[in-house]
CSV table of N, CA, C and O in Angstrom, one decimal:
chain,number,residue,atom,x,y,z
A,1,MET,N,52.1,38.5,74.5
A,1,MET,CA,52.6,39.5,75.1
A,1,MET,C,53.9,39.5,75.5
A,1,MET,O,54.8,38.8,76.2
A,2,SER,N,54.6,40.5,74.9
A,2,SER,CA,56.3,40.5,75.2
A,2,SER,C,56.5,41.2,76.7
A,2,SER,O,55.8,41.5,77.4
A,3,GLU,N,57.8,40.9,77.3
A,3,GLU,CA,58.2,41.1,78.7
A,3,GLU,C,58.7,43.1,78.4
A,3,GLU,O,59.1,43.0,77.5
A,4,LEU,N,58.2,43.3,79.4
A,4,LEU,CA,58.2,44.8,79.6
A,4,LEU,C,60.0,45.5,80.3
A,4,LEU,O,60.3,44.5,81.2
A,5,THR,N,60.5,46.2,79.4
A,5,THR,CA,62.1,46.5,80.0
A,5,THR,C,61.7,47.5,80.4
A,5,THR,O,60.9,48.5,80.2
A,6,ALA,N,62.6,48.1,81.0
A,6,ALA,CA,62.9,49.9,81.6
A,6,ALA,C,63.3,50.7,80.5
A,6,ALA,O,64.5,50.1,79.5
A,7,CYS,N,62.9,51.5,80.1
A,7,CYS,CA,63.4,52.8,79.3
A,7,CYS,C,64.7,53.4,79.5
A,7,CYS,O,64.9,53.6,80.6
A,8,PRO,N,65.3,53.3,78.2
A,8,PRO,CA,66.7,53.4,78.8
A,8,PRO,C,67.0,54.9,79.3
A,8,PRO,O,68.1,55.4,79.5
A,9,ILE,N,66.2,56.3,78.4
A,9,ILE,CA,66.2,57.5,79.1
A,9,ILE,C,65.7,57.6,80.4
A,9,ILE,O,66.7,58.1,81.3
A,10,CYS,N,64.5,57.6,80.8
A,10,CYS,CA,64.0,57.7,81.9
A,10,CYS,C,64.1,56.7,83.3
A,10,CYS,O,63.6,56.9,84.5
A,11,GLY,N,63.8,55.1,82.3
A,11,GLY,CA,63.9,54.5,83.5
A,11,GLY,C,62.5,53.6,83.9
A,11,GLY,O,62.1,52.7,84.9
A,12,ASN,N,61.6,54.4,83.2
A,12,ASN,CA,60.0,53.7,83.1
A,12,ASN,C,59.9,52.3,82.8
A,12,ASN,O,60.8,52.1,81.9
A,13,GLU,N,59.6,51.3,83.9
A,13,GLU,CA,59.2,49.8,84.3
A,13,GLU,C,58.2,49.6,82.9
A,13,GLU,O,58.7,48.2,82.7
A,14,SER,N,57.4,50.2,82.8
A,14,SER,CA,56.6,49.9,81.5
A,14,SER,C,56.9,50.1,80.3
A,14,SER,O,56.0,50.3,79.2
A,15,TRP,N,58.3,50.6,79.9
A,15,TRP,CA,58.4,50.9,78.3
A,15,TRP,C,58.6,49.6,77.8
A,15,TRP,O,59.0,48.4,78.1
A,16,ASP,N,57.7,49.5,76.4
A,16,ASP,CA,57.4,48.5,75.7
A,16,ASP,C,58.5,48.2,74.3
A,16,ASP,O,58.2,47.4,73.3
A,17,GLU,N,59.6,48.9,74.4
A,17,GLU,CA,60.8,49.0,73.6
A,17,GLU,C,60.2,49.5,72.2
A,17,GLU,O,61.1,49.1,71.0
A,18,THR,N,59.3,50.4,72.2
A,18,THR,CA,59.1,51.3,71.2
A,18,THR,C,59.1,52.7,71.2
A,18,THR,O,60.1,53.3,70.6
A,19,SER,N,58.3,53.0,72.2
A,19,SER,CA,58.1,54.6,72.7
A,19,SER,C,57.6,54.3,74.1
A,19,SER,O,56.8,53.5,74.8
A,20,CYS,N,58.5,55.3,74.5
A,20,CYS,CA,58.1,55.8,76.0
A,20,CYS,C,56.9,56.6,76.4
A,20,CYS,O,57.3,58.0,76.0
A,21,LYS,N,55.8,56.4,77.3
A,21,LYS,CA,54.9,57.4,77.3
A,21,LYS,C,55.3,58.3,78.5
A,21,LYS,O,54.5,59.3,78.7
A,22,ASN,N,56.2,57.7,79.3
A,22,ASN,CA,56.6,58.4,80.0
A,22,ASN,C,57.6,60.0,79.5
A,22,ASN,O,57.3,61.0,79.8
A,23,CYS,N,58.7,59.8,78.7
A,23,CYS,CA,59.3,60.6,78.8
A,23,CYS,C,59.5,61.0,76.9
A,23,CYS,O,60.0,61.8,76.4
A,24,GLY,N,58.7,60.1,76.3
A,24,GLY,CA,58.4,60.3,74.6
A,24,GLY,C,59.3,59.8,73.9
A,24,GLY,O,59.7,59.9,72.8
A,25,TYR,N,60.3,59.0,74.7
A,25,TYR,CA,61.6,58.0,73.9
A,25,TYR,C,61.3,57.1,72.8
A,25,TYR,O,60.5,56.6,73.4
A,26,VAL,N,61.9,57.5,71.9
A,26,VAL,CA,61.5,56.5,70.8
A,26,VAL,C,62.5,55.5,70.2
A,26,VAL,O,63.7,56.1,69.7
A,27,CYS,N,62.1,54.3,70.2
A,27,CYS,CA,63.6,53.1,69.8
A,27,CYS,C,63.5,53.8,68.3
A,27,CYS,O,62.2,53.8,67.7
A,28,THR,N,65.1,53.8,67.7
A,28,THR,CA,64.7,54.3,66.4
A,28,THR,C,64.6,52.9,65.1
A,28,THR,O,63.9,53.1,64.2
A,29,THR,N,64.3,51.6,66.0
A,29,THR,CA,63.6,50.9,64.9
A,29,THR,C,62.2,51.0,65.1
A,29,THR,O,61.2,50.5,63.9
A,30,ALA,N,61.3,51.6,65.8
A,30,ALA,CA,60.0,52.1,65.7
A,30,ALA,C,59.4,53.9,65.5
A,30,ALA,O,59.2,54.5,66.0
A,31,LEU,N,59.8,53.6,64.0
A,31,LEU,CA,59.9,55.2,63.8
A,31,LEU,C,58.4,56.1,63.5
A,31,LEU,O,58.3,57.0,63.0
A,32,GLU,N,57.4,54.9,63.4
A,32,GLU,CA,55.9,55.5,62.8
A,32,GLU,C,55.9,56.2,64.1
A,32,GLU,O,56.0,55.9,65.3
A,33,ASN,N,54.9,57.4,63.6
A,33,ASN,CA,54.2,58.3,64.8
A,33,ASN,C,55.1,59.1,65.2
A,33,ASN,O,55.0,59.2,66.7
A,34,THR,N,56.5,59.1,65.1
A,34,THR,CA,57.7,60.2,66.0
A,34,THR,C,57.7,61.5,64.7
A,34,THR,O,57.5,61.4,64.0
A,35,VAL,N,58.6,62.3,65.9
A,35,VAL,CA,58.6,63.7,65.2
A,35,VAL,C,59.9,63.7,65.7
A,35,VAL,O,60.6,63.9,66.4
A,36,LYS,N,60.7,64.4,64.2
A,36,LYS,CA,62.8,64.3,64.9
A,36,LYS,C,62.8,65.7,65.4
A,36,LYS,O,61.9,66.6,64.7
A,37,VAL,N,63.7,65.5,66.2
A,37,VAL,CA,64.2,66.7,66.7
A,37,VAL,C,65.6,67.1,66.7
A,37,VAL,O,66.4,66.2,66.7
A,38,ARG,N,65.6,68.5,66.3
A,38,ARG,CA,67.4,68.9,66.3
A,38,ARG,C,67.4,69.5,67.8
A,38,ARG,O,67.0,70.6,68.1
A,39,TYR,N,68.8,69.5,68.3
A,39,TYR,CA,69.7,70.2,69.2
A,39,TYR,C,70.4,70.4,68.9
A,39,TYR,O,71.7,70.1,68.2
A,40,VAL,N,70.7,71.9,69.1
A,40,VAL,CA,71.9,72.6,69.1
A,40,VAL,C,72.6,73.0,70.1
A,40,VAL,O,71.8,73.7,70.8
A,41,THR,N,73.6,72.7,70.2
A,41,THR,CA,74.2,73.3,71.8
A,41,THR,C,74.7,74.6,71.8
A,41,THR,O,75.3,75.1,70.3
A,42,LYS,N,75.2,75.1,73.1
A,42,LYS,CA,75.6,76.6,72.7
A,42,LYS,C,77.0,76.5,72.4
A,42,LYS,O,78.1,77.5,71.7
A,43,SER,N,78.2,75.4,72.1
A,43,SER,CA,79.6,75.4,71.3
A,43,SER,C,78.8,75.3,69.9
A,43,SER,O,80.0,74.7,69.3
A,44,GLY,N,77.6,74.8,69.7
A,44,GLY,CA,77.7,74.8,68.0
A,44,GLY,C,77.4,73.6,67.4
A,44,GLY,O,77.1,73.1,66.6
A,45,GLU,N,77.7,72.6,68.5
A,45,GLU,CA,77.2,70.9,68.2
A,45,GLU,C,75.5,70.6,67.9
A,45,GLU,O,74.8,71.1,68.4
A,46,VAL,N,75.3,69.8,66.6
A,46,VAL,CA,74.5,69.7,66.2
A,46,VAL,C,73.8,68.2,66.3
A,46,VAL,O,74.7,67.4,65.9
A,47,LEU,N,73.1,68.0,67.3
A,47,LEU,CA,72.4,66.5,67.7
A,47,LEU,C,70.7,66.3,67.4
A,47,LEU,O,70.1,67.2,67.2
A,48,TYR,N,70.9,65.3,67.1
A,48,TYR,CA,69.6,64.6,66.7
A,48,TYR,C,68.3,63.5,67.4
A,48,TYR,O,69.6,62.6,68.0
A,49,THR,N,67.7,63.6,67.5
A,49,THR,CA,66.6,62.3,68.1
A,49,THR,C,65.4,62.6,67.6
A,49,THR,O,64.8,63.2,66.8
A,50,ARG,N,64.6,61.6,68.4
A,50,ARG,CA,62.8,61.3,67.8
A,50,ARG,C,62.4,61.5,69.2
A,50,ARG,O,62.7,60.7,70.6
A,51,PHE,N,61.0,61.9,69.3
A,51,PHE,CA,60.1,61.6,70.3
A,51,PHE,C,58.8,60.9,69.6
A,51,PHE,O,58.3,61.5,68.8
A,52,SER,N,57.9,60.7,70.8
A,52,SER,CA,56.5,59.9,70.2
A,52,SER,C,55.4,61.3,70.0
A,52,SER,O,55.0,61.8,70.9
A,53,ASN,N,54.5,60.9,68.8
A,53,ASN,CA,53.3,61.5,68.9
A,53,ASN,C,51.9,60.5,68.6
A,53,ASN,O,51.2,61.4,68.5
A,54,GLU,N,52.5,59.4,69.5
A,54,GLU,CA,51.6,58.5,68.9
A,54,GLU,C,50.0,59.2,69.7
A,54,GLU,O,49.0,58.6,69.1
A,55,TYR,N,50.4,59.6,70.5
A,55,TYR,CA,48.9,59.8,71.5
A,55,TYR,C,48.3,61.3,71.4
A,55,TYR,O,48.2,62.1,72.2
A,56,GLY,N,49.1,62.3,70.2
A,56,GLY,CA,48.6,63.1,70.0
A,56,GLY,C,49.3,64.6,71.1
A,56,GLY,O,49.2,65.6,71.1
A,57,TYR,N,51.0,63.9,71.1
A,57,TYR,CA,51.9,64.9,71.9
A,57,TYR,C,52.5,65.5,71.1
A,57,TYR,O,53.5,65.5,70.3
A,58,THR,N,52.0,67.0,70.8
A,58,THR,CA,53.0,67.9,70.1
A,58,THR,C,54.2,68.1,70.6
A,58,THR,O,54.4,67.8,71.5
A,59,PHE,N,55.0,68.5,69.9
A,59,PHE,CA,56.3,69.6,70.3
A,59,PHE,C,56.2,70.6,71.2
A,59,PHE,O,57.3,70.3,72.3
A,60,GLU,N,55.3,71.1,71.5
A,60,GLU,CA,55.0,72.3,72.4
A,60,GLU,C,55.0,71.4,73.7
A,60,GLU,O,55.4,71.8,74.5
A,61,GLU,N,53.9,70.5,73.6
A,61,GLU,CA,53.6,69.6,74.7
A,61,GLU,C,55.1,69.1,75.3
A,61,GLU,O,55.2,68.8,76.7
A,62,PHE,N,56.1,68.6,74.5
A,62,PHE,CA,56.8,67.7,74.5
A,62,PHE,C,57.8,68.8,75.6
A,62,PHE,O,58.7,68.3,76.3
A,63,PHE,N,58.4,69.8,74.7
A,63,PHE,CA,59.1,71.0,75.5
A,63,PHE,C,58.6,71.4,76.8
A,63,PHE,O,59.5,71.4,77.7
A,64,ARG,N,57.6,71.7,76.9
A,64,ARG,CA,56.6,72.5,78.3
A,64,ARG,C,57.2,71.0,79.2
A,64,ARG,O,57.3,71.0,80.5
A,65,ASP,N,56.5,69.7,78.6
A,65,ASP,CA,56.7,68.7,79.9
A,65,ASP,C,58.4,68.6,80.5
A,65,ASP,O,57.8,68.3,81.7
A,66,ARG,N,59.1,68.5,79.3
A,66,ARG,CA,60.8,68.4,79.5
A,66,ARG,C,60.8,69.6,80.4
A,66,ARG,O,61.9,69.3,81.9
A,67,MET,N,60.7,70.7,80.4
A,67,MET,CA,61.0,71.9,81.3
A,67,MET,C,60.2,72.1,83.0
A,67,MET,O,60.9,71.8,83.8
A,68,GLU,N,59.1,71.6,82.6
A,68,GLU,CA,58.1,71.7,84.1
A,68,GLU,C,58.4,70.3,85.0
A,68,GLU,O,58.6,70.3,86.0
A,69,HIS,N,58.3,69.2,83.9
A,69,HIS,CA,58.7,68.4,85.1
A,69,HIS,C,59.8,67.2,85.0
A,69,HIS,O,60.1,66.6,86.0
A,70,GLU,N,60.8,67.8,84.1
A,70,GLU,CA,61.9,66.9,84.0
A,70,GLU,C,63.3,67.8,84.1
A,70,GLU,O,64.4,67.3,83.9
A,71,GLY,N,63.2,69.1,85.1
A,71,GLY,CA,64.4,69.9,85.3
A,71,GLY,C,64.9,70.5,84.3
A,71,GLY,O,65.9,70.7,84.5
A,72,GLY,N,64.1,70.5,83.1
A,72,GLY,CA,64.8,71.1,81.9
A,72,GLY,C,65.9,69.9,81.3
A,72,GLY,O,66.7,70.3,80.0
A,73,PHE,N,65.6,68.6,81.4
A,73,PHE,CA,66.4,67.8,80.7
A,73,PHE,C,65.8,66.8,79.6
A,73,PHE,O,64.7,66.4,79.5
A,74,PHE,N,66.2,66.8,78.4
A,74,PHE,CA,65.4,66.2,77.0
A,74,PHE,C,66.1,64.9,76.9
A,74,PHE,O,67.5,64.6,76.9
A,75,PRO,N,65.4,64.7,76.2
A,75,PRO,CA,66.2,63.0,75.9
A,75,PRO,C,67.1,62.7,74.6
A,75,PRO,O,66.9,63.5,74.0
A,76,TYR,N,67.9,62.0,75.0
A,76,TYR,CA,69.0,62.1,73.7
A,76,TYR,C,70.2,60.5,74.3
A,76,TYR,O,70.7,60.3,75.3
A,77,LYS,N,70.0,59.8,73.1
A,77,LYS,CA,71.0,58.8,72.4
A,77,LYS,C,70.9,57.8,74.3
A,77,LYS,O,72.3,57.9,74.6
A,78,GLY,N,69.9,57.3,74.6
A,78,GLY,CA,70.5,56.7,76.1
A,78,GLY,C,70.5,57.5,77.1
A,78,GLY,O,71.6,56.8,78.6
A,79,GLY,N,70.7,58.5,77.1
A,79,GLY,CA,71.0,59.3,78.4
A,79,GLY,C,69.6,60.6,78.3
A,79,GLY,O,68.7,61.0,77.1
A,80,ARG,N,70.1,61.9,78.7
A,80,ARG,CA,69.2,63.2,78.8
A,80,ARG,C,70.5,64.3,78.5
A,80,ARG,O,72.0,63.7,78.7
A,81,ILE,N,70.2,65.5,77.8
A,81,ILE,CA,70.9,66.5,77.4
A,81,ILE,C,70.2,67.5,78.3
A,81,ILE,O,69.1,67.7,78.3
A,82,SER,N,70.8,68.7,79.1
A,82,SER,CA,70.1,69.7,80.1
A,82,SER,C,69.9,71.2,78.7
A,82,SER,O,70.5,71.1,78.1
A,83,VAL,N,68.9,71.6,78.8
A,83,VAL,CA,68.7,72.8,78.9
A,83,VAL,C,69.8,73.7,78.8
A,83,VAL,O,70.0,74.7,77.6
A,84,ASP,N,70.7,73.7,79.9
A,84,ASP,CA,71.6,74.8,80.0
A,84,ASP,C,72.6,74.4,79.1
A,84,ASP,O,73.5,75.8,78.8
A,85,VAL,N,73.0,73.3,78.3
A,85,VAL,CA,74.2,73.3,77.2
A,85,VAL,C,73.6,73.6,76.0
A,85,VAL,O,74.2,73.7,75.0
A,86,LEU,N,71.9,73.8,75.5
A,86,LEU,CA,71.6,73.8,74.7
A,86,LEU,C,71.1,75.6,74.2
A,86,LEU,O,70.4,76.3,75.0
A,87,ALA,N,71.6,75.8,72.4
A,87,ALA,CA,71.1,77.0,72.6
A,87,ALA,C,69.6,76.9,71.6
A,87,ALA,O,68.9,78.1,71.7
A,88,ARG,N,69.3,75.8,71.0
A,88,ARG,CA,68.2,75.7,70.3
A,88,ARG,C,67.3,74.2,70.5
A,88,ARG,O,68.3,73.5,70.2
A,89,ILE,N,66.1,74.1,70.1
A,89,ILE,CA,65.9,72.9,69.8
A,89,ILE,C,64.8,73.3,68.8
A,89,ILE,O,63.6,73.6,69.0
A,90,GLU,N,64.6,72.5,68.1
A,90,GLU,CA,63.6,72.4,66.6
A,90,GLU,C,63.2,71.6,66.1
A,90,GLU,O,64.1,70.1,66.2
A,91,VAL,N,62.1,71.2,65.6
A,91,VAL,CA,61.3,70.1,64.9
A,91,VAL,C,61.9,70.3,63.6
A,91,VAL,O,62.0,71.3,63.2
A,92,VAL,N,62.3,68.4,63.1
A,92,VAL,CA,63.0,68.6,61.7
A,92,VAL,C,61.8,68.4,60.8
A,92,VAL,O,61.8,66.9,61.3
A,93,GLU,N,61.7,69.2,59.7
A,93,GLU,CA,60.7,68.4,58.6
A,93,GLU,C,61.4,67.2,58.2
A,93,GLU,O,62.0,67.8,57.3
A,94,GLU,N,60.6,66.4,57.9
A,94,GLU,CA,61.0,65.3,57.1
A,94,GLU,C,60.6,65.1,55.7
A,94,GLU,O,59.5,65.5,55.5
């Protein structure tokens, strides 16, 4: 069994370095069962990230969970981005 470390997004201490069951963050080396998401900021910047749908976690559930339980903060590359700076959040079909 591998040693567990903290998730770089939410700090969940039981992150297994592939996907976080708490915030949905997925390490880019573990892309199976993930959904690619595009954030478009109000200033027009386009950012990409992924979240895990390994347990049937849909994009709608991901969005609702971020809004209801995370204060509108979405995971993004080692941190979080506020819904206040985003114009759009979209699923990217691969």
